[in-house]
Amino acid sequence: MEAESKTDNWISATLQTLKKASPTSLKIFLRLIRECRLLGVGQCLVYEYRIVCHILKGHYSKDFFEGCRAILIDKDRNPKWEPSKLELVSDRDVDRYFSKLDVKGWEDLELPKRFNNLPAYAISKL
């Protein structure tokens, strides 16, 4: 009974945290988890690098900077996400974060060739 109560509390706390998160970020990282299930570690690292670079460039969304403002600068903990709801984030919006980096100074991550030939047990186990 006590373990069930702790689990329920954890689930409730997790749901509340997810409800406060950037809808765009939630969709990006759900897709990342789904896609990396069957990929090697190297390709997962390339995707993560691309996503982080696109987030830091801020061309598609300013949510990262808005989150920093709300938590670190103004400390109001009330970010204004754009878009504000999951259903307003399109697949096209998410696709852009997975696209190759093509801006000067933002090159795609290139891993050593050995990362492309890893054995099956090195595939992500998500």
PDB file of C-alpha atoms in Angstrom:
ATOM      1  CA  MET A   1       0.000   0.000   0.000  1.00  0.00           C
ATOM      2  CA  GLU A   2       2.824   2.402   0.871  1.00  0.00           C
ATOM      3  CA  ALA A   3       4.683   1.606  -2.363  1.00  0.00           C
ATOM      4  CA  GLU A   4       1.500   2.252  -4.342  1.00  0.00           C
ATOM      5  CA  SER A   5       1.096   5.632  -2.647  1.00  0.00           C
ATOM      6  CA  LYS A   6       4.698   6.578  -3.465  1.00  0.00           C
ATOM      7  CA  THR A   7       4.142   5.536  -7.076  1.00  0.00           C
ATOM      8  CA  ASP A   8       0.962   7.604  -7.290  1.00  0.00           C
ATOM      9  CA  ASN A   9       2.797  10.622  -5.847  1.00  0.00           C
ATOM     10  CA  TRP A  10       5.623  10.187  -8.351  1.00  0.00           C
ATOM     11  CA  ILE A  11       3.168   9.925 -11.241  1.00  0.00           C
ATOM     12  CA  SER A  12       1.301  13.046 -10.110  1.00  0.00           C
ATOM     13  CA  ALA A  13       4.507  15.034  -9.682  1.00  0.00           C
ATOM     14  CA  THR A  14       5.790  13.905 -13.085  1.00  0.00           C
ATOM     15  CA  LEU A  15       2.536  14.867 -14.806  1.00  0.00           C
ATOM     16  CA  GLN A  16       2.637  18.309 -13.195  1.00  0.00           C
ATOM     17  CA  THR A  17       6.222  18.796 -14.365  1.00  0.00           C
ATOM     18  CA  LEU A  18       5.340  17.749 -17.923  1.00  0.00           C
ATOM     19  CA  LYS A  19       2.364  20.126 -17.978  1.00  0.00           C
ATOM     20  CA  LYS A  20       4.720  23.035 -17.207  1.00  0.00           C
ATOM     21  CA  ALA A  21       7.280  22.099 -19.879  1.00  0.00           C
ATOM     22  CA  SER A  22       7.607  23.605 -23.335  1.00  0.00           C
ATOM     23  CA  PRO A  23       5.164  21.826 -25.679  1.00  0.00           C
ATOM     24  CA  THR A  24       7.712  22.053 -28.485  1.00  0.00           C
ATOM     25  CA  SER A  25      10.425  20.449 -26.348  1.00  0.00           C
ATOM     26  CA  LEU A  26       8.089  17.676 -25.241  1.00  0.00           C
ATOM     27  CA  LYS A  27       7.300  16.749 -28.842  1.00  0.00           C
ATOM     28  CA  ILE A  28      10.929  16.985 -29.944  1.00  0.00           C
ATOM     29  CA  PHE A  29      12.180  14.674 -27.220  1.00  0.00           C
ATOM     30  CA  LEU A  30       9.327  12.191 -27.551  1.00  0.00           C
ATOM     31  CA  ARG A  31      10.260  11.817 -31.215  1.00  0.00           C
ATOM     32  CA  LEU A  32      13.950  11.540 -30.309  1.00  0.00           C
ATOM     33  CA  ILE A  33      13.220   8.697 -27.886  1.00  0.00           C
ATOM     34  CA  ARG A  34      11.066   6.894 -30.443  1.00  0.00           C
ATOM     35  CA  GLU A  35      13.575   7.250 -33.288  1.00  0.00           C
ATOM     36  CA  CYS A  36      16.642   6.328 -31.256  1.00  0.00           C
ATOM     37  CA  ARG A  37      15.196   3.052 -30.021  1.00  0.00           C
ATOM     38  CA  LEU A  38      16.571   1.193 -33.021  1.00  0.00           C
ATOM     39  CA  LEU A  39      19.539   3.382 -33.895  1.00  0.00           C
ATOM     40  CA  GLY A  40      23.145   3.078 -32.874  1.00  0.00           C
ATOM     41  CA  VAL A  41      24.594   5.333 -30.227  1.00  0.00           C
ATOM     42  CA  GLY A  42      26.454   7.380 -32.845  1.00  0.00           C
ATOM     43  CA  GLN A  43      23.315   8.355 -34.787  1.00  0.00           C
ATOM     44  CA  CYS A  44      21.525   9.194 -31.511  1.00  0.00           C
ATOM     45  CA  LEU A  45      24.384  11.525 -30.569  1.00  0.00           C
ATOM     46  CA  VAL A  46      24.196  13.198 -33.991  1.00  0.00           C
ATOM     47  CA  TYR A  47      20.445  13.796 -33.549  1.00  0.00           C
ATOM     48  CA  GLU A  48      20.904  15.149 -30.027  1.00  0.00           C
ATOM     49  CA  TYR A  49      23.661  17.481 -31.216  1.00  0.00           C
ATOM     50  CA  ARG A  50      21.495  18.773 -34.085  1.00  0.00           C
ATOM     51  CA  ILE A  51      18.565  19.399 -31.762  1.00  0.00           C
ATOM     52  CA  VAL A  52      20.664  21.271 -29.208  1.00  0.00           C
ATOM     53  CA  CYS A  53      22.266  23.418 -31.932  1.00  0.00           C
ATOM     54  CA  HIS A  54      18.869  24.299 -33.414  1.00  0.00           C
ATOM     55  CA  ILE A  55      17.565  25.152 -29.928  1.00  0.00           C
ATOM     56  CA  LEU A  56      20.561  27.388 -29.176  1.00  0.00           C
ATOM     57  CA  LYS A  57      20.320  29.129 -32.560  1.00  0.00           C
ATOM     58  CA  GLY A  58      16.768  30.090 -31.611  1.00  0.00           C
ATOM     59  CA  HIS A  59      15.578  30.326 -35.235  1.00  0.00           C
ATOM     60  CA  TYR A  60      12.551  28.063 -34.787  1.00  0.00           C
ATOM     61  CA  SER A  61      11.563  28.783 -31.211  1.00  0.00           C
ATOM     62  CA  LYS A  62      12.663  31.000 -28.348  1.00  0.00           C
ATOM     63  CA  ASP A  63      11.339  28.576 -25.722  1.00  0.00           C
ATOM     64  CA  PHE A  64      14.793  27.733 -24.351  1.00  0.00           C
ATOM     65  CA  PHE A  65      15.523  31.402 -23.725  1.00  0.00           C
ATOM     66  CA  GLU A  66      12.033  31.934 -22.316  1.00  0.00           C
ATOM     67  CA  GLY A  67      12.571  29.059 -19.887  1.00  0.00           C
ATOM     68  CA  CYS A  68      15.903  30.549 -18.791  1.00  0.00           C
ATOM     69  CA  ARG A  69      14.235  33.919 -18.304  1.00  0.00           C
ATOM     70  CA  ALA A  70      11.425  32.456 -16.210  1.00  0.00           C
ATOM     71  CA  ILE A  71      13.700  30.372 -13.984  1.00  0.00           C
ATOM     72  CA  LEU A  72      17.030  32.209 -13.833  1.00  0.00           C
ATOM     73  CA  ILE A  73      16.467  35.881 -14.610  1.00  0.00           C
ATOM     74  CA  ASP A  74      13.016  37.050 -13.528  1.00  0.00           C
ATOM     75  CA  LYS A  75      12.466  33.953 -11.369  1.00  0.00           C
ATOM     76  CA  ASP A  76       8.716  34.202 -11.880  1.00  0.00           C
ATOM     77  CA  ARG A  77       8.601  30.525 -12.951  1.00  0.00           C
ATOM     78  CA  ASN A  78       5.921  31.473 -15.446  1.00  0.00           C
ATOM     79  CA  PRO A  79       7.288  30.912 -18.955  1.00  0.00           C
ATOM     80  CA  LYS A  80       5.186  31.913 -21.947  1.00  0.00           C
ATOM     81  CA  TRP A  81       5.713  29.059 -24.375  1.00  0.00           C
ATOM     82  CA  GLU A  82       5.125  29.580 -28.081  1.00  0.00           C
ATOM     83  CA  PRO A  83       3.145  27.657 -29.128  1.00  0.00           C
ATOM     84  CA  SER A  84       1.423  27.233 -25.797  1.00  0.00           C
ATOM     85  CA  LYS A  85      -0.230  23.821 -26.352  1.00  0.00           C
ATOM     86  CA  LEU A  86       0.928  20.441 -27.628  1.00  0.00           C
ATOM     87  CA  GLU A  87      -1.730  20.349 -30.334  1.00  0.00           C
ATOM     88  CA  LEU A  88      -0.364  23.595 -31.794  1.00  0.00           C
ATOM     89  CA  VAL A  89       3.085  22.074 -32.415  1.00  0.00           C
ATOM     90  CA  SER A  90       3.062  20.540 -35.902  1.00  0.00           C
ATOM     91  CA  ASP A  91       5.130  17.627 -37.162  1.00  0.00           C
ATOM     92  CA  ARG A  92       6.810  20.112 -39.505  1.00  0.00           C
ATOM     93  CA  ASP A  93       7.857  22.190 -36.482  1.00  0.00           C
ATOM     94  CA  VAL A  94       9.470  19.118 -34.925  1.00  0.00           C
ATOM     95  CA  ASP A  95      11.074  18.003 -38.217  1.00  0.00           C
ATOM     96  CA  ARG A  96      13.117  21.190 -38.385  1.00  0.00           C
ATOM     97  CA  TYR A  97      15.016  20.284 -35.213  1.00  0.00           C
ATOM     98  CA  PHE A  98      16.172  17.011 -36.801  1.00  0.00           C
ATOM     99  CA  SER A  99      17.360  18.682 -40.014  1.00  0.00           C
ATOM    100  CA  LYS A 100      21.021  18.883 -40.939  1.00  0.00           C
ATOM    101  CA  LEU A 101      22.840  21.989 -39.804  1.00  0.00           C
ATOM    102  CA  ASP A 102      23.532  24.184 -42.805  1.00  0.00           C
ATOM    103  CA  VAL A 103      24.475  27.536 -41.291  1.00  0.00           C
ATOM    104  CA  LYS A 104      28.091  28.685 -41.250  1.00  0.00           C
ATOM    105  CA  GLY A 105      29.626  27.964 -37.875  1.00  0.00           C
ATOM    106  CA  TRP A 106      27.031  25.278 -37.079  1.00  0.00           C
ATOM    107  CA  GLU A 107      28.362  22.143 -38.749  1.00  0.00           C
ATOM    108  CA  ASP A 108      26.808  18.741 -38.246  1.00  0.00           C
ATOM    109  CA  LEU A 109      28.488  16.464 -35.721  1.00  0.00           C
ATOM    110  CA  GLU A 110      30.902  14.050 -37.357  1.00  0.00           C
ATOM    111  CA  LEU A 111      31.865  11.074 -35.249  1.00  0.00           C
ATOM    112  CA  PRO A 112      34.797   8.758 -35.951  1.00  0.00           C
ATOM    113  CA  LYS A 113      33.962   5.934 -38.380  1.00  0.00           C
ATOM    114  CA  ARG A 114      34.033   3.351 -35.578  1.00  0.00           C
ATOM    115  CA  PHE A 115      30.718   4.753 -34.285  1.00  0.00           C
ATOM    116  CA  ASN A 116      29.029   3.763 -37.551  1.00  0.00           C
ATOM    117  CA  ASN A 117      30.039   0.116 -37.242  1.00  0.00           C
ATOM    118  CA  LEU A 118      29.130  -0.638 -33.657  1.00  0.00           C
ATOM    119  CA  PRO A 119      27.812  -4.120 -32.879  1.00  0.00           C
ATOM    120  CA  ALA A 120      24.110  -4.734 -32.275  1.00  0.00           C
ATOM    121  CA  TYR A 121      24.485  -4.675 -28.479  1.00  0.00           C
ATOM    122  CA  ALA A 122      25.567  -1.019 -28.708  1.00  0.00           C
ATOM    123  CA  ILE A 123      22.152  -0.027 -30.058  1.00  0.00           C
ATOM    124  CA  SER A 124      20.173   2.208 -27.739  1.00  0.00           C
ATOM    125  CA  LYS A 125      17.917   0.228 -25.369  1.00  0.00           C
ATOM    126  CA  LEU A 126      15.166   2.789 -24.772  1.00  0.00           C
TER     127      LEU A 126
END
